[in-house]
CSV table of C-alpha atoms (C1' of nucleotides) in Angstrom, one decimal:
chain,number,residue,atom,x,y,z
H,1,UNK,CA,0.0,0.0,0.0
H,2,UNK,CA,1.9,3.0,-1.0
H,3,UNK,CA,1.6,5.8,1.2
H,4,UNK,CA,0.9,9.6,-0.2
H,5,UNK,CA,3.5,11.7,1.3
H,6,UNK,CA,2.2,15.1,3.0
H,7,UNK,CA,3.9,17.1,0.2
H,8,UNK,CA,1.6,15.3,-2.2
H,9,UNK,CA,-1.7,15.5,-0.2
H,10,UNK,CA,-1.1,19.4,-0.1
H,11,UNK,CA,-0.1,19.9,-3.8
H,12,UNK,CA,-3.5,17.9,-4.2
H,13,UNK,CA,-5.4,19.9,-1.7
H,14,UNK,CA,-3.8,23.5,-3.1
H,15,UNK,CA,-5.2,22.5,-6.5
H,16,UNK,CA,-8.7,21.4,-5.2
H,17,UNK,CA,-9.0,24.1,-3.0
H,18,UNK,CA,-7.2,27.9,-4.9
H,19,UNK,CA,-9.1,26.9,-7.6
H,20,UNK,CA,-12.7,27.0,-5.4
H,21,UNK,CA,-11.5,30.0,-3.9
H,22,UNK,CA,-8.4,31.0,-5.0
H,23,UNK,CA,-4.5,31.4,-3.7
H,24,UNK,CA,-4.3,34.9,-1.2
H,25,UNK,CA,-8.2,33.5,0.2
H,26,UNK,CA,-6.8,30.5,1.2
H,27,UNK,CA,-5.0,29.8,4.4
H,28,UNK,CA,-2.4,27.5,4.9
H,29,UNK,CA,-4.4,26.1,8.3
H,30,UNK,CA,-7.6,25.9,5.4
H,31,UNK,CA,-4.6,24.0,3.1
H,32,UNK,CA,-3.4,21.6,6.2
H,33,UNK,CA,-7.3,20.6,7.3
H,34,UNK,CA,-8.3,20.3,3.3
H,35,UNK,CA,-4.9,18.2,3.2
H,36,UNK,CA,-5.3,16.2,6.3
H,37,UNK,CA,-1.4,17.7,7.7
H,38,UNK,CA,-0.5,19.4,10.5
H,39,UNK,CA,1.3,22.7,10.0
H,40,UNK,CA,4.6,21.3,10.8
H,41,UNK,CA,4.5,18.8,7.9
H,42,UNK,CA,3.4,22.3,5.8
H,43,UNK,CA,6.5,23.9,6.7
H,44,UNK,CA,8.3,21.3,6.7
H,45,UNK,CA,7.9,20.0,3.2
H,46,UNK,CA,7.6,24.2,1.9
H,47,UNK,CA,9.8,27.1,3.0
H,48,UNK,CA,6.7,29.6,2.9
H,49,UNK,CA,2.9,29.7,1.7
H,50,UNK,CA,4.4,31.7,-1.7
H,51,UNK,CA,6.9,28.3,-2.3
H,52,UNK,CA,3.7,25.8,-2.3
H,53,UNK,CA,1.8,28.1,-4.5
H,54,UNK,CA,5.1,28.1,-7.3
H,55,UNK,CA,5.4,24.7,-6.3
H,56,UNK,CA,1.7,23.7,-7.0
H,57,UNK,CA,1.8,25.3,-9.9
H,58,UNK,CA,4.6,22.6,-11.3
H,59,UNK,CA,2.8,19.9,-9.9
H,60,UNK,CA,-0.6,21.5,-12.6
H,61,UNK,CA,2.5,21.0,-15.0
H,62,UNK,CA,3.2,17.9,-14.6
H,63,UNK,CA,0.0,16.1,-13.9
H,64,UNK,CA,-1.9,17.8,-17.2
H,65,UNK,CA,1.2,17.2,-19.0
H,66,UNK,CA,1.1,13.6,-18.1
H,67,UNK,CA,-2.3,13.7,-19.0
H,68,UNK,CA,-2.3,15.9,-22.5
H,69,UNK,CA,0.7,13.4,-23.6
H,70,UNK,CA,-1.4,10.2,-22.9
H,71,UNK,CA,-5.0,11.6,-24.5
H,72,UNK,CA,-5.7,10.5,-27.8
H,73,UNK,CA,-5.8,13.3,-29.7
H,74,UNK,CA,-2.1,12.5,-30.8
H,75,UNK,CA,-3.2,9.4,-33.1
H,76,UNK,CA,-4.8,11.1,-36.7
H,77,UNK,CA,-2.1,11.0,-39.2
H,78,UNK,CA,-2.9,14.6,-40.6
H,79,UNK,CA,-1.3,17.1,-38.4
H,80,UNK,CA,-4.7,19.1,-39.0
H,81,UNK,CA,-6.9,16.7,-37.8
H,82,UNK,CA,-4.4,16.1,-34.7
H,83,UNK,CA,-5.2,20.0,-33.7
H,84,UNK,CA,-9.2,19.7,-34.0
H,85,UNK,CA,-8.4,16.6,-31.8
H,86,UNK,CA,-6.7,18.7,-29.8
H,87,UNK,CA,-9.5,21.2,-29.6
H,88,UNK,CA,-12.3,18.4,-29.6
H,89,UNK,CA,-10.6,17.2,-26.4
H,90,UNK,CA,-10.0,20.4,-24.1
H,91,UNK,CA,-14.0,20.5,-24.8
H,92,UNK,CA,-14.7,17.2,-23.9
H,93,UNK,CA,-12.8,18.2,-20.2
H,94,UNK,CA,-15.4,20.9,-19.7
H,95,UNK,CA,-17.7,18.9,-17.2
H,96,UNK,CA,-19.3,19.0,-13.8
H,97,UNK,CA,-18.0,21.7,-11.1
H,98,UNK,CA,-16.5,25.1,-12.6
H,99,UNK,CA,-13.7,24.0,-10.3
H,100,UNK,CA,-13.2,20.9,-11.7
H,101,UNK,CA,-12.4,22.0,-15.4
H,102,UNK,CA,-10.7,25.5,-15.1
H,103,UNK,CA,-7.4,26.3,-14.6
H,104,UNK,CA,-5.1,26.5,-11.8
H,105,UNK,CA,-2.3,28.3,-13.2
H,106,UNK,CA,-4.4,30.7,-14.7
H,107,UNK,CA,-6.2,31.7,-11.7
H,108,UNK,CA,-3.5,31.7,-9.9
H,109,UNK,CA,-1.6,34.0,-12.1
H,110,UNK,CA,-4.3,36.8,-12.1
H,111,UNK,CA,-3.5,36.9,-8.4
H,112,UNK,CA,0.2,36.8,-7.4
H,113,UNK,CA,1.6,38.4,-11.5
H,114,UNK,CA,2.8,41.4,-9.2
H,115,UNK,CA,3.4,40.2,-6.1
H,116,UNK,CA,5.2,36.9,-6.7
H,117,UNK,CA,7.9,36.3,-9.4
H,118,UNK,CA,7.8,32.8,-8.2
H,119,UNK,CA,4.5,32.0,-8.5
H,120,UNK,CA,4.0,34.2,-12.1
H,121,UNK,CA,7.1,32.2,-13.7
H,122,UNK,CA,5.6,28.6,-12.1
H,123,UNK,CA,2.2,29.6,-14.3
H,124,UNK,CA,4.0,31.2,-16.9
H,125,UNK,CA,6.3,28.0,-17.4
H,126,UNK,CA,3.0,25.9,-17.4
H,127,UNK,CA,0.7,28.2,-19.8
H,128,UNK,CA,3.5,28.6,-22.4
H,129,UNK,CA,5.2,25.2,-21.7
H,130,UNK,CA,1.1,23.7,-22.8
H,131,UNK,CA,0.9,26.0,-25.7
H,132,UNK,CA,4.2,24.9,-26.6
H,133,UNK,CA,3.5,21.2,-27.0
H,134,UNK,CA,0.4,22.3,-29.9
H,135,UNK,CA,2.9,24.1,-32.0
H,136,UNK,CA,4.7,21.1,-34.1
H,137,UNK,CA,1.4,20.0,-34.9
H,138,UNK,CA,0.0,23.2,-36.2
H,139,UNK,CA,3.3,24.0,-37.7
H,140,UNK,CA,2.7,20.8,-39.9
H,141,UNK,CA,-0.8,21.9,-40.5
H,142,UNK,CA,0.4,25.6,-42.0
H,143,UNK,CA,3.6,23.6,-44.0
H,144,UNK,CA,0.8,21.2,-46.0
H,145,UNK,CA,-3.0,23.6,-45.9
H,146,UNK,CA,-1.4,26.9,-46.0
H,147,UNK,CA,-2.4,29.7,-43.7
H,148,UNK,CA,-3.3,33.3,-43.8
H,149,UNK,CA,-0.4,35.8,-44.1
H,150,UNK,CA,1.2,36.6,-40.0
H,151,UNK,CA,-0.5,33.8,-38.7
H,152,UNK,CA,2.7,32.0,-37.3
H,153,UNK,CA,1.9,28.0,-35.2
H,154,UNK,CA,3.7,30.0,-32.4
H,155,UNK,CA,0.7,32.7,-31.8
H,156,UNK,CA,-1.9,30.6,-32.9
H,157,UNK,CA,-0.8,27.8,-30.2
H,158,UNK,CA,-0.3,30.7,-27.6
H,159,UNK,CA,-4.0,31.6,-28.5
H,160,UNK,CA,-5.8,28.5,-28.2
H,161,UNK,CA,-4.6,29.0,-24.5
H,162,UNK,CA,-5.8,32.8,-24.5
H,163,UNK,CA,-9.7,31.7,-25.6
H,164,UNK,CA,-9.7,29.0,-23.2
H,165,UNK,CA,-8.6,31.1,-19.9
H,166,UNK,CA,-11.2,33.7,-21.0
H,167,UNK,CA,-13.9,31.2,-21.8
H,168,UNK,CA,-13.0,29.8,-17.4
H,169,UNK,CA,-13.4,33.8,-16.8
H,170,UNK,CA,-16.8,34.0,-18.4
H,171,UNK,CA,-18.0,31.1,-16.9
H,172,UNK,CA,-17.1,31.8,-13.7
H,173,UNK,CA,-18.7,35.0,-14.4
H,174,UNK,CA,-21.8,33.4,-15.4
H,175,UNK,CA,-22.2,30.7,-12.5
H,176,UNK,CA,-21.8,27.8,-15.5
H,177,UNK,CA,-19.8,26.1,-18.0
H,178,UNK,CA,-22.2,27.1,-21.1
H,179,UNK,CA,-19.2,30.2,-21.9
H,180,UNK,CA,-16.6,28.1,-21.7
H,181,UNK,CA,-18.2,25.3,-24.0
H,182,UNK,CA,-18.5,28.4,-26.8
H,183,UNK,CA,-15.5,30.2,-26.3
H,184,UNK,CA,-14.1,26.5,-27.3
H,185,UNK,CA,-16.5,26.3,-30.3
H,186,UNK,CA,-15.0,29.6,-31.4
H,187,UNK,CA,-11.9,28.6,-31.3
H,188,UNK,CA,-12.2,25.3,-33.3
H,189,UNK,CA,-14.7,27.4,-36.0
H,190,UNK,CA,-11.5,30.3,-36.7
H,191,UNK,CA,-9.4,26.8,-37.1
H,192,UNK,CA,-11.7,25.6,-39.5
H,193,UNK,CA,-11.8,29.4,-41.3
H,194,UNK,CA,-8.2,29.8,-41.6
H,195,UNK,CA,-7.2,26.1,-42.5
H,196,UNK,CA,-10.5,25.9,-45.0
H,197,UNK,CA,-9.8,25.2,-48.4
H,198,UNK,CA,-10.0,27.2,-51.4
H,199,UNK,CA,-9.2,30.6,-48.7
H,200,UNK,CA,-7.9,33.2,-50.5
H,201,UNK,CA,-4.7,34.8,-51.1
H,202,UNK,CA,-1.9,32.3,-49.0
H,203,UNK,CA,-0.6,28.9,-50.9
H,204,UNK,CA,0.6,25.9,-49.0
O,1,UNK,CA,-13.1,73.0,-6.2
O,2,UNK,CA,-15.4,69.8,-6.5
O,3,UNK,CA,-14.5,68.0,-3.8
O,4,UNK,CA,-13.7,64.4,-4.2
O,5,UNK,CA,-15.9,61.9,-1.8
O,6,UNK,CA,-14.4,59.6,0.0
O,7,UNK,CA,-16.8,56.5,-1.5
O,8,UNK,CA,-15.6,57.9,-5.0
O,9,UNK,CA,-11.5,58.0,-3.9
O,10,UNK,CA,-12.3,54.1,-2.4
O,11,UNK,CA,-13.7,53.3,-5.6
O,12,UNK,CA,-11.1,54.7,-7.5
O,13,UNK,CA,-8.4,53.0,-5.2
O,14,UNK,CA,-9.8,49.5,-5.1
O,15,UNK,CA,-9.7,49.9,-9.1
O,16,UNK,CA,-6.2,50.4,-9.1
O,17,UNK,CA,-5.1,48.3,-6.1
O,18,UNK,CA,-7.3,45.6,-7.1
O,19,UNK,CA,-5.5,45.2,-10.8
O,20,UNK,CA,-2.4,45.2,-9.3
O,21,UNK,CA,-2.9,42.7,-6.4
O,22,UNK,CA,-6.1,41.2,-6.1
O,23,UNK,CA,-9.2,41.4,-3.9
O,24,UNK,CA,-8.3,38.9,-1.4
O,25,UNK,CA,-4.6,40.0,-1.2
O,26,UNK,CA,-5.9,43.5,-0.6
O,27,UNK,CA,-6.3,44.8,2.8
O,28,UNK,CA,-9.3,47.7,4.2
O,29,UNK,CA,-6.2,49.3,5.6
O,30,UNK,CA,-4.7,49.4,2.2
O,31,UNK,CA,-7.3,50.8,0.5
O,32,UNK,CA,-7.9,53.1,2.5
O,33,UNK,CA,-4.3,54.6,2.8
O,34,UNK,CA,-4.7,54.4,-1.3
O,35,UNK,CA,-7.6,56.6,-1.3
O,36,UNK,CA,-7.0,58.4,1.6
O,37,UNK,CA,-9.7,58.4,3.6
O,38,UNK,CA,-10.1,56.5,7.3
O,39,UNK,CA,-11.6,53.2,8.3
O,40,UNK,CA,-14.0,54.6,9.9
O,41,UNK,CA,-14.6,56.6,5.9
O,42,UNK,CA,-14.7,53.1,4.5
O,43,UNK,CA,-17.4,51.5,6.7
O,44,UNK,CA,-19.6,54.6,6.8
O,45,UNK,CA,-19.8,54.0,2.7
O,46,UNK,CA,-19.7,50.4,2.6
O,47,UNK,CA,-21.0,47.7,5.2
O,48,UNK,CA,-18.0,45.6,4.5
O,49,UNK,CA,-15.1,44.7,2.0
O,50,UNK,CA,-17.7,42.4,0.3
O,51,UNK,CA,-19.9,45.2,-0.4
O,52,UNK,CA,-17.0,47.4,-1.2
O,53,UNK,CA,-15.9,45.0,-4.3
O,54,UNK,CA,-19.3,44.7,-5.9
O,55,UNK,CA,-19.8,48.4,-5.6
O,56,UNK,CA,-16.3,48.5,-7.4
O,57,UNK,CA,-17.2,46.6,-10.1
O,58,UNK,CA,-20.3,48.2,-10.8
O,59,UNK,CA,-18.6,51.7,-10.5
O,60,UNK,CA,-16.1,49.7,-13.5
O,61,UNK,CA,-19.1,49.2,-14.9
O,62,UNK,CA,-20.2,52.7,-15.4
O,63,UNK,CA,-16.7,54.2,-15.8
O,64,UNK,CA,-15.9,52.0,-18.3
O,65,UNK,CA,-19.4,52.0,-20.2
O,66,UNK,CA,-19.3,56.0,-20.4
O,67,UNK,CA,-15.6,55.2,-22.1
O,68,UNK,CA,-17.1,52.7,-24.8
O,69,UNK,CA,-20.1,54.9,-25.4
O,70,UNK,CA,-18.4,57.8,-26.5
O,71,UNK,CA,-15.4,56.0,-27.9
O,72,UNK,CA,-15.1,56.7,-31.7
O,73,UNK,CA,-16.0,53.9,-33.2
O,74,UNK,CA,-19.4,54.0,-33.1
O,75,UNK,CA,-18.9,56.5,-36.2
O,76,UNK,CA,-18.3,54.4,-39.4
O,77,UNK,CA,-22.3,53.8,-41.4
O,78,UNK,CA,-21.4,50.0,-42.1
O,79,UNK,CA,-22.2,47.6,-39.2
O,80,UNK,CA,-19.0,45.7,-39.7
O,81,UNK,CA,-16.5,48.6,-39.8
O,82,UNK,CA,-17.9,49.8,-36.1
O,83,UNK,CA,-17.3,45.8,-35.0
O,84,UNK,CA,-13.2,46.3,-36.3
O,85,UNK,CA,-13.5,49.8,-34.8
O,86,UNK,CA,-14.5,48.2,-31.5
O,87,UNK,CA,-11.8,45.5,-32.4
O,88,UNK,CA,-9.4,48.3,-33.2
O,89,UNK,CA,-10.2,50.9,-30.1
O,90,UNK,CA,-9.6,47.9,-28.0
O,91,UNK,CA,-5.8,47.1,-29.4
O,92,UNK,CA,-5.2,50.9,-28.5
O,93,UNK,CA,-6.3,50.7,-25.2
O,94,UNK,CA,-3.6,47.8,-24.5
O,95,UNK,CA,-0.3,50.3,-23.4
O,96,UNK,CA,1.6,51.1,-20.6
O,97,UNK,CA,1.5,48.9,-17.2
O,98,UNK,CA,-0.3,45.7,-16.8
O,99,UNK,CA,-2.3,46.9,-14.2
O,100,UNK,CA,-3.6,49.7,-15.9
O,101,UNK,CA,-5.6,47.8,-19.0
O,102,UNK,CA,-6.3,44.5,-17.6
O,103,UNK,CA,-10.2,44.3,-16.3
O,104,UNK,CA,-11.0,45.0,-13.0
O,105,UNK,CA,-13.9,42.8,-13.2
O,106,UNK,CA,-12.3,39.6,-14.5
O,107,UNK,CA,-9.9,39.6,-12.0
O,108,UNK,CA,-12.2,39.9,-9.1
O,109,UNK,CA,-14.4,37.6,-10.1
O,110,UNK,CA,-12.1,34.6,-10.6
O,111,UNK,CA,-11.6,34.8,-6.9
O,112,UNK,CA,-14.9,35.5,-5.7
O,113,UNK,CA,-17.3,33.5,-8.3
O,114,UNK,CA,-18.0,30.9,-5.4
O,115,UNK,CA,-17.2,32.6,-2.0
O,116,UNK,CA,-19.0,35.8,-2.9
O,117,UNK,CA,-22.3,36.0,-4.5
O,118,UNK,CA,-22.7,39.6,-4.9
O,119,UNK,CA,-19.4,40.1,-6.1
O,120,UNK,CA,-19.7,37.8,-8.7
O,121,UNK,CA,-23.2,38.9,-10.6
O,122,UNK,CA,-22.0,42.8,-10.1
O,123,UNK,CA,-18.9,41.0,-12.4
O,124,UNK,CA,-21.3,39.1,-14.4
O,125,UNK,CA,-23.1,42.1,-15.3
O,126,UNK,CA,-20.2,44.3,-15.8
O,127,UNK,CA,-19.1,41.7,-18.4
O,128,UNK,CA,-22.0,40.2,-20.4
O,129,UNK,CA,-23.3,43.9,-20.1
O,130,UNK,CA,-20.7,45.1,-22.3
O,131,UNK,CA,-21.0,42.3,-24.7
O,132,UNK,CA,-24.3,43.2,-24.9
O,133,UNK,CA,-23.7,46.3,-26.4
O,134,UNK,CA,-21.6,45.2,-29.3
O,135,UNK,CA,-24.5,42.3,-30.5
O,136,UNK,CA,-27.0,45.1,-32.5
O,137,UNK,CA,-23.4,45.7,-34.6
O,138,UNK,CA,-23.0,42.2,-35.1
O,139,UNK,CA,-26.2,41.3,-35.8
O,140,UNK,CA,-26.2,43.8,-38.6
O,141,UNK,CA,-22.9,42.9,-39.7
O,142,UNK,CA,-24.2,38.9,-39.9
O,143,UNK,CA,-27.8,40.4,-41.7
O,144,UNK,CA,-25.7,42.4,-44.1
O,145,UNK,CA,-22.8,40.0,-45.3
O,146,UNK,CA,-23.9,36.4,-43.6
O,147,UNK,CA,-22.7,34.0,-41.1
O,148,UNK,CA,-21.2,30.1,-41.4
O,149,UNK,CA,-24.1,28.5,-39.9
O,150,UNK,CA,-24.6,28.6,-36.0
O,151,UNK,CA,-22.8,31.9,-35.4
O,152,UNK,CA,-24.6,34.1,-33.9
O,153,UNK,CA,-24.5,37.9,-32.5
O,154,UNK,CA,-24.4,37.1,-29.1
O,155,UNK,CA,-22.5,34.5,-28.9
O,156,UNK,CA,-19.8,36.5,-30.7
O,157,UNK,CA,-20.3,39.4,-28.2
O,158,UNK,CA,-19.2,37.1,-25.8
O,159,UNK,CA,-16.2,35.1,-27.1
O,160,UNK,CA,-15.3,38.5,-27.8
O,161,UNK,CA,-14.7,39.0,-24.2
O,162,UNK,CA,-13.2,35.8,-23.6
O,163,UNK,CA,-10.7,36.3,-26.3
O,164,UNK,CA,-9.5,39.4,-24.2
O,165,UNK,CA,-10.2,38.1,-20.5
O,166,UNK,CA,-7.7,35.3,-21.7
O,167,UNK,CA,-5.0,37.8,-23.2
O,168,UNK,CA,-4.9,39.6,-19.7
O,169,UNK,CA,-4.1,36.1,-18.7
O,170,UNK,CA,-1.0,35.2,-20.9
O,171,UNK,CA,-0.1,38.8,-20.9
O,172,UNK,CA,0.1,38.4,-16.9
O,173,UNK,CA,1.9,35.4,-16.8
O,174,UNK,CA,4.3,36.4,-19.9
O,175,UNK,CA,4.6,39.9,-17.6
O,176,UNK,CA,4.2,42.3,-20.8
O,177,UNK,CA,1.5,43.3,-23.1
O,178,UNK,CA,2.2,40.8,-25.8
O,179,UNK,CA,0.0,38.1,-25.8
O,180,UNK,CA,-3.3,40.7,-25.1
O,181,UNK,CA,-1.9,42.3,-28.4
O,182,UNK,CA,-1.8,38.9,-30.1
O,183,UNK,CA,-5.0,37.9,-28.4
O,184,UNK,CA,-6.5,40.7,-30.4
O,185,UNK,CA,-5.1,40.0,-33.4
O,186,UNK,CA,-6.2,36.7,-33.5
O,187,UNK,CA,-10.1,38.2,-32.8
O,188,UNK,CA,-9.8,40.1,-35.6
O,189,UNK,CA,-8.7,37.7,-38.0
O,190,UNK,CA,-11.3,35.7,-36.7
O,191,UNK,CA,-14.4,38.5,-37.8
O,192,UNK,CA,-12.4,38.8,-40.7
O,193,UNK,CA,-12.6,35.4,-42.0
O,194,UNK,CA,-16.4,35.2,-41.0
O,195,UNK,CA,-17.5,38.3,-42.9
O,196,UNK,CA,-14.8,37.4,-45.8
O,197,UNK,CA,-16.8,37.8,-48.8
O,198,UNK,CA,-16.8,34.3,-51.4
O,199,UNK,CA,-16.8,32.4,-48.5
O,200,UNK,CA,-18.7,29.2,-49.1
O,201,UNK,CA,-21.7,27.7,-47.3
O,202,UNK,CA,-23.8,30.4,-46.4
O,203,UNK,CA,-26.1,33.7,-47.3
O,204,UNK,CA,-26.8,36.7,-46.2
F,1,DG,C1',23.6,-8.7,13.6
F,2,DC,C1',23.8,-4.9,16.3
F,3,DA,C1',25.0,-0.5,18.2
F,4,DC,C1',25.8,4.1,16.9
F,5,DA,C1',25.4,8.5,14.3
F,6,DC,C1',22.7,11.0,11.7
F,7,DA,C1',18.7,12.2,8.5
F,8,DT,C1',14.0,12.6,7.2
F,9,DA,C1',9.2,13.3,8.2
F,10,DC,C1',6.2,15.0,11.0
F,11,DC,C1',3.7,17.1,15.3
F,12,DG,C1',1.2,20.9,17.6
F,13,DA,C1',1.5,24.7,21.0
F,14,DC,C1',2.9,29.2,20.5
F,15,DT,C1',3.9,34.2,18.8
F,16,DG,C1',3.7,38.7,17.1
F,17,DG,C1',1.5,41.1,13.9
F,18,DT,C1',-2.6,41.8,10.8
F,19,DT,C1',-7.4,41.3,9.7
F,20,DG,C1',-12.3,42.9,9.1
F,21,DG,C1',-15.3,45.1,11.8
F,22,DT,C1',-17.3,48.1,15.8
F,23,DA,C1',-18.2,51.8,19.2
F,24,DT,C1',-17.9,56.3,20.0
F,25,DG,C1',-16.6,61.0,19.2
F,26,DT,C1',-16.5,65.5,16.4
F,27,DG,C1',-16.9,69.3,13.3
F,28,DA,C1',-19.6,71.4,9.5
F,29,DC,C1',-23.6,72.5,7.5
F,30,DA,C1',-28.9,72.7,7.0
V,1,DT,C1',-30.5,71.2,16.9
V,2,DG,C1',-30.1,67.5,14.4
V,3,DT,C1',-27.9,64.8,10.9
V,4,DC,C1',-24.5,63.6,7.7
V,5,DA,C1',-19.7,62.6,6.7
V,6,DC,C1',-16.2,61.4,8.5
V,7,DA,C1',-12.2,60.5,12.5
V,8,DT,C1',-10.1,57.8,16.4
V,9,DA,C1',-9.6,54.1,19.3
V,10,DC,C1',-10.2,49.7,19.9
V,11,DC,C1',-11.2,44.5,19.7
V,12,DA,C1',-11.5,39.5,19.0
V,13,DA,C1',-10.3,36.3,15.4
V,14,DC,C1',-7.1,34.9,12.4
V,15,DC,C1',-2.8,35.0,9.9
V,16,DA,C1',1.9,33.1,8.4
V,17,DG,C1',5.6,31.4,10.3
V,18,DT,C1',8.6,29.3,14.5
V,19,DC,C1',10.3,26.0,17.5
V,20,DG,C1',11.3,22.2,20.7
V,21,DG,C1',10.3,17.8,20.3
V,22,DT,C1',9.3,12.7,18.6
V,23,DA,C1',9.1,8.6,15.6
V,24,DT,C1',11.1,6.2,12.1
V,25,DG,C1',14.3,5.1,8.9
V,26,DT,C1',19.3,4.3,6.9
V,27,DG,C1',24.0,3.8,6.2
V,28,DT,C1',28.4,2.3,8.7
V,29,DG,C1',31.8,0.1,11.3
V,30,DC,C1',32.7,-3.8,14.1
DNA sequence: GCACACATACCGACTGGTTGGTATGTGACA
DNA sequence: TGTCACATACCAACCAGTCGGTATGTGTGC
């Protein structure tokens, strides 16, 4: 029976619980109780509350990383169809609780950009680093469909990020996931526009 | 000499301070030595900090919808034009410091959409409120020149919001105006391949 | 195979400062 | 003279972080 470590239970509980109420609302006694730890395992394991907020946020990186490398969006042969897989799965993870399917790092990062370098380079590594992993397969996608002039895989991979964190915004705005689903929608319909054939004025 | 009231100078302060740190993060003391005014100022105009950050974002509201109804790009006769003048007025208003063009609203309400009621509809409003203005624009734009099928104005109101909500994000994270810029970009492209003319499937 | 030295993981009472909020006072103006 | 718009003083609860201590390994020399 392998044990979870306290470090563990409270990089589990600071996900569960910053993204139900976010990072500066949340106290590390809230974060030890949620965790089932004492405070002494809490400081033990992380130097101050700032070090297990950068250090949740690598743990986000690691476990959706773990998880975006092992979906099946990866199989299609066509580097097109790979991307609307792509797409076709982020919307498939908007389900149940608001705080199940919205970000960590990107709510995180609203609150601490100023305050904590730490923290804003931990989401930063983890936004980017994601966008980073879509841009091979969009590259591929401009190289054999073409794509309209200054649209590089770079910034368009970088935006499929920007519609999703505002489509969490608007649905935690609205009290349900219906924004989210559409701001998705969006996204995969200016896909479709800019990779559609017989577009004018770019070649392959 | 109009004399600035104290409930206005809070208002003002927690709009700054807000941006730049968060709601949770930020402390009555603080805003009060912001705006300078007293405690006992703050609780003679608001019956507590909850109360103080829904009456912020409906002051954004205001502020910000007297901005956008006078703004220029109302001006143009053609329906689409005044949606890229929107598109356009809002690239302009991305400059200087990241705290002073990111939304207010959208950054309160990712940490107070499930601990704070009044907070988050005063947020809702403030948002979906100011999509609401752009979807008689877009609804004549999509009567004039057509839609692909199962666009519709508001919808598009809204993801336009979303597209910017998440650019405040990356641009956060990323620490510089950049990605809100690209964001933008990418929303523009977006209504222009939707209104391009010759493209297939649909009628006006 | 066992004693010894040391390391890691954790416990929980405690502290000094901060928090949102209250109670009471005061000057200006109607 | 009353009431509105603030100011001052204060409080109990809570905050992040500390500290002395314990329990359980783990490698090493004999």
């Amino acid at each position: 029976m392998a044990r979870i470590s306290a470090r563990e239970k409270l990089l589990d509980a600071a996900r569960d619980v910053v993204r139900a109420q976010g990072f500066s609302a949340t106290s590390v006694d809230e974060l030890c109780a949620a965790a089932g730890v004492t405070k002494g395992a809490f400081f033990h394991h992380f130097a101050s509350k700032e070090a297990l907020g950068a250090a949740a946020a690598d743990h986000w990186s690691e476990t959706t990383g773990a998880l975006f490398a092992s979906a099946p969006y990866h199989a299609p042969s066509d580097p097109l169809e790979r991307v609307f897989a792509y797409i076709d799965f982020r919307a498939g993870l908007i389900a149940g609780d608001l705080a199940e399917f919205t970000c960590l790092v990107g709510t995180m990062v609203q609150e601490a950009y100023r305050t904590s370098d730490a923290i804003r380079t931990a989401c930063a590594n983890s936004i980017f680093g994601h966008a980073k992993t879509l841009e091979a397969d969009i590259a591929a996608a401009i190289e054999l469909y073409g794509a309209p002039a200054g649209v590089t895989a770079e910034s368009l991979a970088r935006f499929t990020q920007s519609a999703l964190q505002g489509g969490f915004i608007l649905a935690k705005a609205a009290g349900n996931d219906a924004p989210a689903r559409e701001a998705v929608a969006h996204l995969r319909r200016y896909f479709e526009l800019i990779f559609q054939p017989g577009r004018k004025g770019d070649a392959p």
